[in-house]
PDB file of C-alpha atoms in Angstrom:
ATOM      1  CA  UNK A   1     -19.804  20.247  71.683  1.00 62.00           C
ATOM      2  CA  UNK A   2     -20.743  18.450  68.525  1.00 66.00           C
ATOM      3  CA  UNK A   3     -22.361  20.568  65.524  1.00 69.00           C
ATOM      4  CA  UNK A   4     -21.512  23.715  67.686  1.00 88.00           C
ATOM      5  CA  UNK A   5     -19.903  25.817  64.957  1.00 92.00           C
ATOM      6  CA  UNK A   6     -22.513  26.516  61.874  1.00 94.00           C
ATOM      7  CA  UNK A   7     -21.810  27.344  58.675  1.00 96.00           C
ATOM      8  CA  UNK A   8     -24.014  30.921  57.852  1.00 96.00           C
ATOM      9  CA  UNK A   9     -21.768  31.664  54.606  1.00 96.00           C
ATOM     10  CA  UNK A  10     -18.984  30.955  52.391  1.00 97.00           C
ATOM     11  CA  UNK A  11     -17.704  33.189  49.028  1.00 97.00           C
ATOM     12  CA  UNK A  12     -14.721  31.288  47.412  1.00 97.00           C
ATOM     13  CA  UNK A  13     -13.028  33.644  45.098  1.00 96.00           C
ATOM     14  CA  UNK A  14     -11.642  32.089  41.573  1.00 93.00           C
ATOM     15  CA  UNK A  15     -11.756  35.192  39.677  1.00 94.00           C
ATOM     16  CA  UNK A  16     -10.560  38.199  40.605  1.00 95.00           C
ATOM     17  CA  UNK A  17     -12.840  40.799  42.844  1.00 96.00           C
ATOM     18  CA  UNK A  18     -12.394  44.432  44.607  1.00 96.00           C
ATOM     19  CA  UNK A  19     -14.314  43.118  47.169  1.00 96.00           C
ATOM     20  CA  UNK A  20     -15.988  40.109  49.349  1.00 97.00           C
ATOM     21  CA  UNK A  21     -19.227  40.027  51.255  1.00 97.00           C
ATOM     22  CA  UNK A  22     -20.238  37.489  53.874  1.00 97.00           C
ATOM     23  CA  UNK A  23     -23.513  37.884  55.341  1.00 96.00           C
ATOM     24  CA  UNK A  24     -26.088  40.568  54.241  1.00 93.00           C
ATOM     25  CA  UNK A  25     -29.120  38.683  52.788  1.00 92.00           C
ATOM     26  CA  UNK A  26     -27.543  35.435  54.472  1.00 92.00           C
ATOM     27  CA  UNK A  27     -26.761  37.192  58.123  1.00 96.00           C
ATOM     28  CA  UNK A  28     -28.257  34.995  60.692  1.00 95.00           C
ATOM     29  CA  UNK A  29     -29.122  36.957  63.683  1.00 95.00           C
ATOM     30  CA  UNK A  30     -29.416  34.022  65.971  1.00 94.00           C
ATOM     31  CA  UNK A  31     -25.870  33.917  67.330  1.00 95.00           C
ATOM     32  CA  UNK A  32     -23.801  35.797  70.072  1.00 94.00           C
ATOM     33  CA  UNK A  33     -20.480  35.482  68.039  1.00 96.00           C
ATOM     34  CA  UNK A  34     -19.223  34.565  64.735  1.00 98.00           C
ATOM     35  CA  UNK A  35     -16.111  33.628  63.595  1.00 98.00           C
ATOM     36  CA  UNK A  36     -14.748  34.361  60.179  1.00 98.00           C
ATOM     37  CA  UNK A  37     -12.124  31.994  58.858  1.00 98.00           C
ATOM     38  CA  UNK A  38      -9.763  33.265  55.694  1.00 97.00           C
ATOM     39  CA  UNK A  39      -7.699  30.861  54.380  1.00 96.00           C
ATOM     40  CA  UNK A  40      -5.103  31.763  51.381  1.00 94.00           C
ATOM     41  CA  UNK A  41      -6.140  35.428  50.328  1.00 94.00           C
ATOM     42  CA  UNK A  42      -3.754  37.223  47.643  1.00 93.00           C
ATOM     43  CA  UNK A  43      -3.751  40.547  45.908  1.00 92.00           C
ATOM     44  CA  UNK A  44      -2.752  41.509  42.708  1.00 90.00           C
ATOM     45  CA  UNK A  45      -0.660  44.223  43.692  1.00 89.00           C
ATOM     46  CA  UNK A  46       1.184  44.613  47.283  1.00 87.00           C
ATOM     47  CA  UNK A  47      -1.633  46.116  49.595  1.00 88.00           C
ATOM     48  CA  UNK A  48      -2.924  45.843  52.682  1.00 89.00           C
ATOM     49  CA  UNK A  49      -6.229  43.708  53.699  1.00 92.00           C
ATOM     50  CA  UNK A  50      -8.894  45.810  55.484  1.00 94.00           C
ATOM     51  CA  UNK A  51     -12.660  45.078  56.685  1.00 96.00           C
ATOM     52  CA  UNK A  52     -15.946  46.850  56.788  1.00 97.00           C
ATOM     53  CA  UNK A  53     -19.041  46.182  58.679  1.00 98.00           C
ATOM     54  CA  UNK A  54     -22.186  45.774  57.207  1.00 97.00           C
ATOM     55  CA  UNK A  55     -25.561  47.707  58.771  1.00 97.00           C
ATOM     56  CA  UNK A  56     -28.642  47.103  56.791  1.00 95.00           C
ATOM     57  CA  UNK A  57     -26.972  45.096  53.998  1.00 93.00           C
ATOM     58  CA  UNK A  58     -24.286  48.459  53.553  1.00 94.00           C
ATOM     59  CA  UNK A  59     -20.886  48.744  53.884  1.00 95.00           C
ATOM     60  CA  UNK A  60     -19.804  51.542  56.955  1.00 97.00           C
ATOM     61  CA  UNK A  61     -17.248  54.003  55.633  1.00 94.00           C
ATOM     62  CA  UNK A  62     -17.920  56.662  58.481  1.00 95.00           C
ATOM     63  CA  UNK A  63     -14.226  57.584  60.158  1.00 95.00           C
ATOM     64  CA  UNK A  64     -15.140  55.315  63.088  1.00 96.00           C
ATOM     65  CA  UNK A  65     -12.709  52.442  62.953  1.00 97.00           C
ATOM     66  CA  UNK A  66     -10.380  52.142  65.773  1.00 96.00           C
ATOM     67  CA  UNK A  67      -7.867  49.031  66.082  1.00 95.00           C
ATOM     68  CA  UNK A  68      -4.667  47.793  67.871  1.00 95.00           C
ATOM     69  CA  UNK A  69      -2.377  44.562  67.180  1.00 94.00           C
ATOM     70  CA  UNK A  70       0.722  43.652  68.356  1.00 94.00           C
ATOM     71  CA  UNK A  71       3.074  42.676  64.959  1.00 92.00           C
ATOM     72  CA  UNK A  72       5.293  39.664  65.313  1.00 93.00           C
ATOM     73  CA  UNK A  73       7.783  39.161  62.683  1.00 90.00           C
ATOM     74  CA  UNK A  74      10.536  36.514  61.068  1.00 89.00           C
ATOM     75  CA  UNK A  75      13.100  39.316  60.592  1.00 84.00           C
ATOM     76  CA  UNK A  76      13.578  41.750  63.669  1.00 81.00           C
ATOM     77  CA  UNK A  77      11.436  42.786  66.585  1.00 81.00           C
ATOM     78  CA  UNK A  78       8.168  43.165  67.240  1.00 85.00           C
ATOM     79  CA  UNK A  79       5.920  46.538  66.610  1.00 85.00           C
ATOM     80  CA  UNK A  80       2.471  47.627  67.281  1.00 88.00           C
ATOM     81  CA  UNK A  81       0.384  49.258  65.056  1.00 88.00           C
ATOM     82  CA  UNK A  82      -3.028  51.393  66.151  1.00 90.00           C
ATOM     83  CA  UNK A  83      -4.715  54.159  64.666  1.00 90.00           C
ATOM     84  CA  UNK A  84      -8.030  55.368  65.788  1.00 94.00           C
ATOM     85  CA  UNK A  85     -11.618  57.089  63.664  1.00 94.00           C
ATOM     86  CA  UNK A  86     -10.381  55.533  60.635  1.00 93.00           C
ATOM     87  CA  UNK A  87     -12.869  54.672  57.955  1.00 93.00           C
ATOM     88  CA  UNK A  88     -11.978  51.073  57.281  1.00 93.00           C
ATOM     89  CA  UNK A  89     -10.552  48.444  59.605  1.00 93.00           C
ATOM     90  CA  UNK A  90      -6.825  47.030  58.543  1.00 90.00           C
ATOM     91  CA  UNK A  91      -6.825  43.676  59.269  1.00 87.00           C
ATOM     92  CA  UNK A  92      -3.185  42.698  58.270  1.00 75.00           C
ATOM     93  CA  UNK A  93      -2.696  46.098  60.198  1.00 71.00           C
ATOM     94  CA  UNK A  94      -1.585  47.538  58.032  1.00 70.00           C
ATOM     95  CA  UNK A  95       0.994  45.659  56.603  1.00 77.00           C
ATOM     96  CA  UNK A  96       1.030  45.023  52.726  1.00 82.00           C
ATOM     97  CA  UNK A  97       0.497  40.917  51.783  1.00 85.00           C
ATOM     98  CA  UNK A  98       2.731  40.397  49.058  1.00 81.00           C
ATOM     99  CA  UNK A  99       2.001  38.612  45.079  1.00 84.00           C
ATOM    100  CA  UNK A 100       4.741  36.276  44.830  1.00 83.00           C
ATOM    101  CA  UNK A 101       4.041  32.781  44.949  1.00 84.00           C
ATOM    102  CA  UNK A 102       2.846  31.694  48.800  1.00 84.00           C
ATOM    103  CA  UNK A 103       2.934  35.063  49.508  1.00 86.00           C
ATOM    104  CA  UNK A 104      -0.758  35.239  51.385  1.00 88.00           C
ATOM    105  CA  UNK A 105      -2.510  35.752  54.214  1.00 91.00           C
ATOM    106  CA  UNK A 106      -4.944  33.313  56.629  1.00 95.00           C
ATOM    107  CA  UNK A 107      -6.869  34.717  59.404  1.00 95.00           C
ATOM    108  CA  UNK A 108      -9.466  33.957  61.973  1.00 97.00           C
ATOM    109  CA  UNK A 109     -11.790  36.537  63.155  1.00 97.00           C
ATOM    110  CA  UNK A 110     -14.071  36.656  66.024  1.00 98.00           C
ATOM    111  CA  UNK A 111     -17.246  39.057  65.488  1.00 98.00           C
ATOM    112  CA  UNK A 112     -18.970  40.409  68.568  1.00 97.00           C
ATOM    113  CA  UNK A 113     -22.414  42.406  69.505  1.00 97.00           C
ATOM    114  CA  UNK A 114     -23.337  42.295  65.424  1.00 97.00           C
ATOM    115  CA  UNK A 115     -26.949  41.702  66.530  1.00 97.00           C
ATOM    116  CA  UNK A 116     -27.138  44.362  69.686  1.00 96.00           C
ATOM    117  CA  UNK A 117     -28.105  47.980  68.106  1.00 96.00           C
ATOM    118  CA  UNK A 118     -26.741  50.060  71.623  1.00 97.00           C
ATOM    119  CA  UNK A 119     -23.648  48.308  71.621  1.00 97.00           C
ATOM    120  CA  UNK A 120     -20.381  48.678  69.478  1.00 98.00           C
ATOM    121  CA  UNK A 121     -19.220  45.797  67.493  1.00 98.00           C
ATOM    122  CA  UNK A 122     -16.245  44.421  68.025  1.00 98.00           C
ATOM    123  CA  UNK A 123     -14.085  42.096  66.092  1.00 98.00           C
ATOM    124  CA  UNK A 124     -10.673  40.363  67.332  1.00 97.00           C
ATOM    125  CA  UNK A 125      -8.143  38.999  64.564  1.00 95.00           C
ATOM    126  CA  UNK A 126      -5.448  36.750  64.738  1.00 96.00           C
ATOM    127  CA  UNK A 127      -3.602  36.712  61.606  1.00 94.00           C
ATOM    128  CA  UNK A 128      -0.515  35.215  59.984  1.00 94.00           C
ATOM    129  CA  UNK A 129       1.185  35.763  56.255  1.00 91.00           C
ATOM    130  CA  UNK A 130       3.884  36.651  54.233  1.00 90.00           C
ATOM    131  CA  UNK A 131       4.157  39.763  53.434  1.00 86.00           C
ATOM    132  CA  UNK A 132       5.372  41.718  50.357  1.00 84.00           C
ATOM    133  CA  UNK A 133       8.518  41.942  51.691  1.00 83.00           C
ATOM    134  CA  UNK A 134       8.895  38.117  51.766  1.00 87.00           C
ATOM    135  CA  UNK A 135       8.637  38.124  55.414  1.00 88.00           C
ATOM    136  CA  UNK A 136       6.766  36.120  57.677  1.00 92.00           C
ATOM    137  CA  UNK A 137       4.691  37.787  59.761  1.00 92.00           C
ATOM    138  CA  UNK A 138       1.694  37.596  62.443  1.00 94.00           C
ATOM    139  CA  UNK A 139      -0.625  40.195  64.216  1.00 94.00           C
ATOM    140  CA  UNK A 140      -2.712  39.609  66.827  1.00 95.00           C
ATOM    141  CA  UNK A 141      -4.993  42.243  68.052  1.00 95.00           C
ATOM    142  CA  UNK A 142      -8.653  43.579  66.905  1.00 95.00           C
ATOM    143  CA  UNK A 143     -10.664  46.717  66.230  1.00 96.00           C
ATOM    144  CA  UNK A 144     -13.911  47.871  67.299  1.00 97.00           C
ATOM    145  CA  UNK A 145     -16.517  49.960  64.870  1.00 97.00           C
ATOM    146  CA  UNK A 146     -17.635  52.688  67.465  1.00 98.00           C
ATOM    147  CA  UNK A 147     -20.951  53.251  66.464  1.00 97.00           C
ATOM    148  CA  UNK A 148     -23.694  51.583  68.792  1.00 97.00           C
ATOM    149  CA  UNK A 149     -25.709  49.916  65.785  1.00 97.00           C
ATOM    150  CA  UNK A 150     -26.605  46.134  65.108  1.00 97.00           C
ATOM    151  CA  UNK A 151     -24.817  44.862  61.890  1.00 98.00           C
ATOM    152  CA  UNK A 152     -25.632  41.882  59.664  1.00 97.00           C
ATOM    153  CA  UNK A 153     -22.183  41.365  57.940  1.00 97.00           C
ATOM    154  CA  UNK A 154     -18.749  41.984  56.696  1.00 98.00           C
ATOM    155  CA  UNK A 155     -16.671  43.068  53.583  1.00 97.00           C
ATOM    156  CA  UNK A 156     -13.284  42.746  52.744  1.00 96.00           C
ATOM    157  CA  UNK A 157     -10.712  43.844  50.729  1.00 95.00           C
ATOM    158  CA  UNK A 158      -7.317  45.640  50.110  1.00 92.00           C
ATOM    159  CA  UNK A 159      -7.109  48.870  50.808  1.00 88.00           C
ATOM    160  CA  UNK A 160      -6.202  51.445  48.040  1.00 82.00           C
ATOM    161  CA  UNK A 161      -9.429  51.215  45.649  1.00 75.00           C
ATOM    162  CA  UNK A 162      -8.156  49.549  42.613  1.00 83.00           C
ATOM    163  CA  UNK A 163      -6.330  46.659  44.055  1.00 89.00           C
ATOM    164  CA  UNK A 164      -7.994  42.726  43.651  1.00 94.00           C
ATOM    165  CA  UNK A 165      -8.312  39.807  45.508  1.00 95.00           C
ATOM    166  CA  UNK A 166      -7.169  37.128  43.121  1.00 94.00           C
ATOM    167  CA  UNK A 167      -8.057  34.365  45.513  1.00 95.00           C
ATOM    168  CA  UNK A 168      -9.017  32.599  48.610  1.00 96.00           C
ATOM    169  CA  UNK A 169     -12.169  31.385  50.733  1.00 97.00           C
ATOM    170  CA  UNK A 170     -13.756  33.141  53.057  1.00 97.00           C
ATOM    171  CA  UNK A 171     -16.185  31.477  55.501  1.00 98.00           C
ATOM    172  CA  UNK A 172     -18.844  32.416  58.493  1.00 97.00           C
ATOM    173  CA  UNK A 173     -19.634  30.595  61.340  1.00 97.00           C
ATOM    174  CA  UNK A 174     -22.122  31.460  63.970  1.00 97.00           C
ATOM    175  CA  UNK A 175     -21.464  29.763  67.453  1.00 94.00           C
ATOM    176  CA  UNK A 176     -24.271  27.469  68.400  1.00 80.00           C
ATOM    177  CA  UNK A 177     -25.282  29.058  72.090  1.00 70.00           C
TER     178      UNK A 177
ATOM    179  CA  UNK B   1       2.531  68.118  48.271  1.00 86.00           C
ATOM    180  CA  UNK B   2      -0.890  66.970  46.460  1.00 92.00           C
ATOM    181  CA  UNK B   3      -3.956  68.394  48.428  1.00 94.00           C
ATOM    182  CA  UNK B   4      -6.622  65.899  49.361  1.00 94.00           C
ATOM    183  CA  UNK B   5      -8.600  67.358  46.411  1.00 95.00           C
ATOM    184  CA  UNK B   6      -5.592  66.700  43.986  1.00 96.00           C
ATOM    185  CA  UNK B   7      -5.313  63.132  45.363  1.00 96.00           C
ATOM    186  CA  UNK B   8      -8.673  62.544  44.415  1.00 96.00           C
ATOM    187  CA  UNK B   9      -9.025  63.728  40.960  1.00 97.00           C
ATOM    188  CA  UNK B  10      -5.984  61.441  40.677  1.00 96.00           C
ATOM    189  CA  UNK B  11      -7.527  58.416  42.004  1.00 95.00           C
ATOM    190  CA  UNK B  12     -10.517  59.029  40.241  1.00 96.00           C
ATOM    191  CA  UNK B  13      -8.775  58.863  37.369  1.00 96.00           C
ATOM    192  CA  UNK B  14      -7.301  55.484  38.315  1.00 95.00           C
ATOM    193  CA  UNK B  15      -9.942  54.141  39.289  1.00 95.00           C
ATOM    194  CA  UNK B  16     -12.097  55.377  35.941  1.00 95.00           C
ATOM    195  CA  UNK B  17      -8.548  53.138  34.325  1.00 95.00           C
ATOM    196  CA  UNK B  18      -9.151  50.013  36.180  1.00 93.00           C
ATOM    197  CA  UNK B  19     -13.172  49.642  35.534  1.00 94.00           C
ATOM    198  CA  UNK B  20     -14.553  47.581  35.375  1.00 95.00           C
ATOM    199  CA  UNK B  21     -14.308  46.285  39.305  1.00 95.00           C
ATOM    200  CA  UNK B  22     -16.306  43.843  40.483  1.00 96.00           C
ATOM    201  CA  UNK B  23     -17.634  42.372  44.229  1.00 96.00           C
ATOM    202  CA  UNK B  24     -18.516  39.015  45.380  1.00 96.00           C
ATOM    203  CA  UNK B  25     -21.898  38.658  47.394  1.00 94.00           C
ATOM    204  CA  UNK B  26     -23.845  35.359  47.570  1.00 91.00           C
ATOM    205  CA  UNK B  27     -21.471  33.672  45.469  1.00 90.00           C
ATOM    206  CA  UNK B  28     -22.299  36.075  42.695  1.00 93.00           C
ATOM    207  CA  UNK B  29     -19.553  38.496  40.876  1.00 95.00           C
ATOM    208  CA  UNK B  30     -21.186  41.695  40.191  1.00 96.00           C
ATOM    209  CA  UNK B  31     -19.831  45.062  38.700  1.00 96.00           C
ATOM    210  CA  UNK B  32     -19.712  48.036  41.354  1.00 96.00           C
ATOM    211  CA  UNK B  33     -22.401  49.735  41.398  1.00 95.00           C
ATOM    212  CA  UNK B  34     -22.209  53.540  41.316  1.00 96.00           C
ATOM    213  CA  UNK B  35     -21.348  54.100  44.772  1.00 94.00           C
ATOM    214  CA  UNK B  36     -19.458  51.769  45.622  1.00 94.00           C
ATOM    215  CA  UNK B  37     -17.339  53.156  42.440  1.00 95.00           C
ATOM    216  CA  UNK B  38     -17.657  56.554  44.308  1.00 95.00           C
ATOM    217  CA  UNK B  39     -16.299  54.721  47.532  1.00 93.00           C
ATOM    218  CA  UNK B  40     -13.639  53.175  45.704  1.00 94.00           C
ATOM    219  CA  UNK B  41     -12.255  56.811  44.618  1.00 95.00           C
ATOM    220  CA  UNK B  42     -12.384  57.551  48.736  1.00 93.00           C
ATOM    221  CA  UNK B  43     -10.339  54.959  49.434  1.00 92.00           C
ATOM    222  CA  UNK B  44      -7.862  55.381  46.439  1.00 93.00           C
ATOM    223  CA  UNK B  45      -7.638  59.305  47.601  1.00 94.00           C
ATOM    224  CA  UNK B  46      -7.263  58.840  51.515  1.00 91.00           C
ATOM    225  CA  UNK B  47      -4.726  56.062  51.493  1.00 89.00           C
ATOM    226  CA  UNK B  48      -2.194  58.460  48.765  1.00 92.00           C
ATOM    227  CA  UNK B  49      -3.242  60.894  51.257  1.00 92.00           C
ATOM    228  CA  UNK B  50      -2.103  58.820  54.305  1.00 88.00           C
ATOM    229  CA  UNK B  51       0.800  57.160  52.360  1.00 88.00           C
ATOM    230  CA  UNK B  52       2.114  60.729  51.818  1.00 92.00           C
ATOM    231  CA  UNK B  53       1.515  62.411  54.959  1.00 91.00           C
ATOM    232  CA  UNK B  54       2.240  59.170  57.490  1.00 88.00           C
ATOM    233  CA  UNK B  55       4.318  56.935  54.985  1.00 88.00           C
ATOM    234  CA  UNK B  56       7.656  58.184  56.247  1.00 93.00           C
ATOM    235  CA  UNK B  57       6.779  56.849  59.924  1.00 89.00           C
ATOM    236  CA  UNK B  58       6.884  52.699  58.508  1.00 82.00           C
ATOM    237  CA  UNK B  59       9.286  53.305  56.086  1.00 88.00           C
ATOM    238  CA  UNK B  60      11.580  55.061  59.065  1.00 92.00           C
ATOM    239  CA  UNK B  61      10.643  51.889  61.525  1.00 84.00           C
ATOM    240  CA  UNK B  62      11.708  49.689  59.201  1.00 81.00           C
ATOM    241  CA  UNK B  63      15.132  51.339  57.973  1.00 90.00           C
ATOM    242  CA  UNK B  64      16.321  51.988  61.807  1.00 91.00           C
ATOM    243  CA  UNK B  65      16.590  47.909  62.025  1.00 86.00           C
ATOM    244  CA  UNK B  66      16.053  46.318  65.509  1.00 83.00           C
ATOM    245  CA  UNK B  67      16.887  47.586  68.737  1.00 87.00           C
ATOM    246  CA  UNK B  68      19.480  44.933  69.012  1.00 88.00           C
ATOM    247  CA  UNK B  69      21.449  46.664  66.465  1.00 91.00           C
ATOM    248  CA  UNK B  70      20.820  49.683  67.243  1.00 95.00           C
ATOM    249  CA  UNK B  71      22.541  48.784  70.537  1.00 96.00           C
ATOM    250  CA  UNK B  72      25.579  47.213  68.946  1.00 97.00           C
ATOM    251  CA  UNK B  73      26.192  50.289  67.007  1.00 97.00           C
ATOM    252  CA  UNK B  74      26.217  52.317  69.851  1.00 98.00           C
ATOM    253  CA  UNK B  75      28.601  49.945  71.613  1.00 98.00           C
ATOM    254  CA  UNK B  76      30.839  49.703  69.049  1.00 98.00           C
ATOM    255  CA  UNK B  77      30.738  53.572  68.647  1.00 98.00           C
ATOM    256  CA  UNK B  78      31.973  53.394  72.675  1.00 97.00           C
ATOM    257  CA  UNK B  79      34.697  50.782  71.664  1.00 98.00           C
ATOM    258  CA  UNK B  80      36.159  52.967  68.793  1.00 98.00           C
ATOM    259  CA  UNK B  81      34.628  56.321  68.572  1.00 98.00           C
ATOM    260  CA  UNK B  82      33.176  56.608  65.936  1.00 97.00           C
ATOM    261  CA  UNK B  83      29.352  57.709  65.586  1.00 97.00           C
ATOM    262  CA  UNK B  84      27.820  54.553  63.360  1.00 97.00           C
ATOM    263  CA  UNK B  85      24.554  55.024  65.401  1.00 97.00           C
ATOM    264  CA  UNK B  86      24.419  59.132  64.654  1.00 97.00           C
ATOM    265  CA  UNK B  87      25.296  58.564  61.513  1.00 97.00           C
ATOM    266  CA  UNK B  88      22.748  55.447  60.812  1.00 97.00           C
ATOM    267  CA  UNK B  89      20.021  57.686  62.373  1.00 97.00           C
ATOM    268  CA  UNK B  90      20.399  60.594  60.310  1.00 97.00           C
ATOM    269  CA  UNK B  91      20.712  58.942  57.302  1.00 97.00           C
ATOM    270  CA  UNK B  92      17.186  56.691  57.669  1.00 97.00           C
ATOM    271  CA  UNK B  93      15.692  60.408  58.658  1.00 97.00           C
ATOM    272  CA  UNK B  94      16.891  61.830  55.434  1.00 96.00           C
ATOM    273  CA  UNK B  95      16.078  58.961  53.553  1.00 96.00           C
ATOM    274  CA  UNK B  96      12.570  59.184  54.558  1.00 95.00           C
ATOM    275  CA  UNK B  97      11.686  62.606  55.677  1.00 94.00           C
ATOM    276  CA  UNK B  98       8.708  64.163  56.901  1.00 92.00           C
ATOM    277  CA  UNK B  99       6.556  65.890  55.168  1.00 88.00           C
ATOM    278  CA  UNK B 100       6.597  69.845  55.361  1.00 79.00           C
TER     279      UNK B 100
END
């Protein structure tokens, strides 16, 4: 359907930052499910890329973070990755994205029950990038934020506190009912 | 082996090195504030914590190789005698052991 897939947000990184919002002030509660599209995302150093929810405009660092993928990579077979009551969500799970040149990671993510406070919200991922070992890689999978809250956004960044995002776009889309 | 409370005085000294950080909301690059300084030091703590306590377990899944070659050690080590796959084994375990 035309004019289905709306435009809430967009932060286009050109100078380095710890950290990337989409939504708060510009959450649109209208929508059932948004999808997040990231589209060449580096770090400065080899880390992996990991998500927050937002609930009143603030990042959620309680240990409540549980997730799952299924790892499919160029070089040997395939793994799977979980961990639950973590207190971020990895997103390339786990798995560092690497610095050197095309080294970096694209994404889409689907967002679920953000607007319902007695449900959890859930978020699926399917991912692909090269990784810091120079290896191509992609996860498919999601994780779920098991507190029943509503939540008006989403942060990301790479884990490990003093690592940057040198670049990339991240956009969100709510999905016209 | 660092505590959790060693780890952090460590990060926070790291992260006290790299200031200033900043955050992109609306478009806008802003400094951290305060807390999100203090969650930054969280982070930087738990994952050394987690890369010393759990690192060993990727480092180990990637040095063991694929299951395919696993297998074609072992068959060789039928064919000749020898104990490549033992010897493989113990050597990614020693390589990367687990923590005490």
């Amino acid at each position: 359907m035309a004019g289905s897939l709306i435009k809430i947000d967009e932060e286009i990184v050109t100078s380095a930052v710890a950290s990337v919002t989409l939504g708060g002030s510009d959450w649109d509660s209208s929508y059932d499910v948004y999808m997040v599209t990231m589209t060449g995302v580096t770090p400065d150093v080899d880390k992996a890329l990991a998500m927050r929810v937002l609930a009143g405009g603030v990042e959620q660092s309680t240990s409540n973070y549980d997730r799952a993928y299924k790892i499919m990579r160029a070089d040997t077979t395939f793994q799977n990755a979980s961990s639950t009551n973590s207190n971020l969500g990895f997103i390339s799970s786990g798995l560092s994205v690497g610095t050197d040149t095309n080294e970096e990671f694209q994404t889409t993510q689907y967002l679920f029950n953000f607007n319902n406070s007695s449900e959890y919200s859930f978020v699926t991922n399917e991912a692909v990038f090269i990784s810091s070992t120079a290896v191509a890689m992609s996860t498919t999978g999601g994780l779920v934020y098991t507190v029943a809250e509503a939540h008006n956004g989403v942060s990301y960044f790479f884990e490990g506190g003093t690592a940057n995002i040198e670049a990339g776009t991240f956009t969100l889309y709510g999905l016209k009912k | 082996m660092a505590t959790l409370e060693e780890l952090t005085v460590e990060a926070q000294s790291e992260i006290d090195a790299a200031k200033p950080l900043y955050k992109q909301v609306n478009n806008e690059r802003m400094e951290f504030s305060d807390a999100d300084y203090e969650q930054a030091v969280t982070d930087l703590a738990n994952s050394k914590w987690n890369d010393q306590q759990f690192g060993y377990i990727q480092a180990r899944q990637e040095a063991y190789g694929s299951v395919q070659d696993q297998l074609d050690m072992m068959y060789w080590d039928g064919v000749n005698g020898t104990t490549l796959w033992e010897d493989h084994i113990a050597q990614v375990k020693e390589d990367n052991p687990k923590p005490e």
